Amino acid sequence: MIRFLFLLVVSSFSLSAVPVTAIDRLAKEIETKVIQWRHHVHQHPELSNQEVQTAAFIAQHLRDLGIEVQTGVAGHGVVGLLRGGKPGPVVALRADMDALPVTEKTGLPYASTVTAPYGDKEVGVMHACGHDAHVAILMGTAEVLVGVREDLAGTVKFIFQPAEEGAWPAPEWGAKLMITEGVLENPKVDAIFGLHVWSSMPSGVIGLRPGPVMASSDFLRVTVTGKQTHAAAPWAGIDPITVSSQIILGIQTVASRQVNILGTPSVVSIGTIHGGDRNNIIPDEVVMTGTIRTYDPKVRVAYHEKVKRTAEKIAAASGATAEVYIGDNTGYAATVNHEELTESMRDVFVRVAGEGNLVRSDLTTGSEDFSFFQQQVPGVFFFLGVTPLDQDPAKAAANHSPLFFVDDTALITGVRAMAQVAAEYLERN
Ligand SMILES: [Zn+2]
Ligand SMILES: [Zn+2]
């Protein structure tokens, strides 16, 4: 009986071959360093496709850890490869590196004072989307996993990605260009995980959702051509201003009348309208730009066709023409979490966050180029709350705000989540 009990105790301790205790201990040991790394990257933000110093900082850290490093991937991307002590699959962990043209207003001691040319202006640069936290978390994850290398049943590929926030109108950047340059090959990646720090959740809470989680994002431009005339005699021409007004309202019927509202939600918004030079002249042309957001690849294609048809036919009704350009080649696909992979890792996220601190995340109409990795291999993108526990997350400054704030105490949860998920994935597959 005693012997049976002994066996039971031993076997319950060895249920998982993943060194969870060691991962958590190592994460705790480097927590201060991770916070310092984040502050360093936060103070030295770089715009999309300009992540030179950030890349050098990451590459040096990975080399110091003895990890195989590849630099200059898709511009300034850095890829690290850690081969575990046991054979097995390849899991990739991704962090994006770029900052935004935002002038920081947090007043923090480590706030950014960096400026950079952007278009024809000099702008403030800030890690207003928290990619500094993603970099620090993945650097920490690499250090933790090196510490348990002999126990890893496969290979971990660390993907530090440039230009997530976009470099329009270049046809490819960020995740898409890394894939084109072979980041998911040699060795071939079997699954990928990524996280985003999120202001609308309390610090340390993890948000997970199978299936669609973030929207596709496509650039929209509508050029309406009429016939210029005196504004006092509009019948002598064709007025593209009134036609544009009808189109702005008309394309709203795509979401409300033309797609099944019982499926996933969708948005089309016009953000700019330009036409005319003078109050008493009806111009030849009006150009409008906007964005389209959907969650389902099939809805996305149909939606584009309906926006195009609606705009063109409204223009035709007045004798004008509407030329509709939708940049789906330069847009982001919807971020869709692999259902089975998400479910199979749920217990790991519960273990990391603690019971009650794993929530089903809301859909967000924001978008992410992590979606392109998910189009190639099963992938899971999860959210990490970063708003201090004594504050209301509903009132916290959103990602991209000049007041966006990351609570440093959340970072260790990110490190533990990435490290445990990677180790468990390798062990279970
Ligand atoms: Zn962002
Ligand atoms: Zn982001």
mmCIF file with all atom_site columns, C-alpha atoms in Angstrom, residues 1-13:
data_model
loop_
_atom_site.group_PDB
_atom_site.id
_atom_site.type_symbol
_atom_site.label_atom_id
_atom_site.label_alt_id
_atom_site.label_comp_id
_atom_site.label_asym_id
_atom_site.label_entity_id
_atom_site.label_seq_id
_atom_site.pdbx_PDB_ins_code
_atom_site.Cartn_x
_atom_site.Cartn_y
_atom_site.Cartn_z
_atom_site.occupancy
_atom_site.B_iso_or_equiv
_atom_site.pdbx_formal_charge
_atom_site.auth_seq_id
_atom_site.auth_comp_id
_atom_site.auth_asym_id
_atom_site.auth_atom_id
_atom_site.pdbx_PDB_model_num
ATOM 1  C CA . MET A 1 1  ? 0.000 0.000  0.000   1.00 0.00 ? 1  MET A CA 1
ATOM 2  C CA . ILE A 1 2  ? 2.769 2.401  0.952   1.00 0.00 ? 2  ILE A CA 1
ATOM 3  C CA . ARG A 1 3  ? 4.652 1.414  -2.149  1.00 0.00 ? 3  ARG A CA 1
ATOM 4  C CA . PHE A 1 4  ? 1.528 2.000  -4.273  1.00 0.00 ? 4  PHE A CA 1
ATOM 5  C CA . LEU A 1 5  ? 1.058 5.447  -2.769  1.00 0.00 ? 5  LEU A CA 1
ATOM 6  C CA . PHE A 1 6  ? 4.704 6.247  -3.407  1.00 0.00 ? 6  PHE A CA 1
ATOM 7  C CA . LEU A 1 7  ? 4.334 5.302  -7.067  1.00 0.00 ? 7  LEU A CA 1
ATOM 8  C CA . LEU A 1 8  ? 1.173 7.373  -7.331  1.00 0.00 ? 8  LEU A CA 1
ATOM 9  C CA . VAL A 1 9  ? 2.947 10.447 -5.913  1.00 0.00 ? 9  VAL A CA 1
ATOM 10 C CA . VAL A 1 10 ? 5.975 9.984  -8.188  1.00 0.00 ? 10 VAL A CA 1
ATOM 11 C CA . SER A 1 11 ? 3.839 9.484  -11.280 1.00 0.00 ? 11 SER A CA 1
ATOM 12 C CA . SER A 1 12 ? 1.686 12.523 -10.535 1.00 0.00 ? 12 SER A CA 1
ATOM 13 C CA . PHE A 1 13 ? 4.835 14.646 -10.359 1.00 0.00 ? 13 PHE A CA 1
#
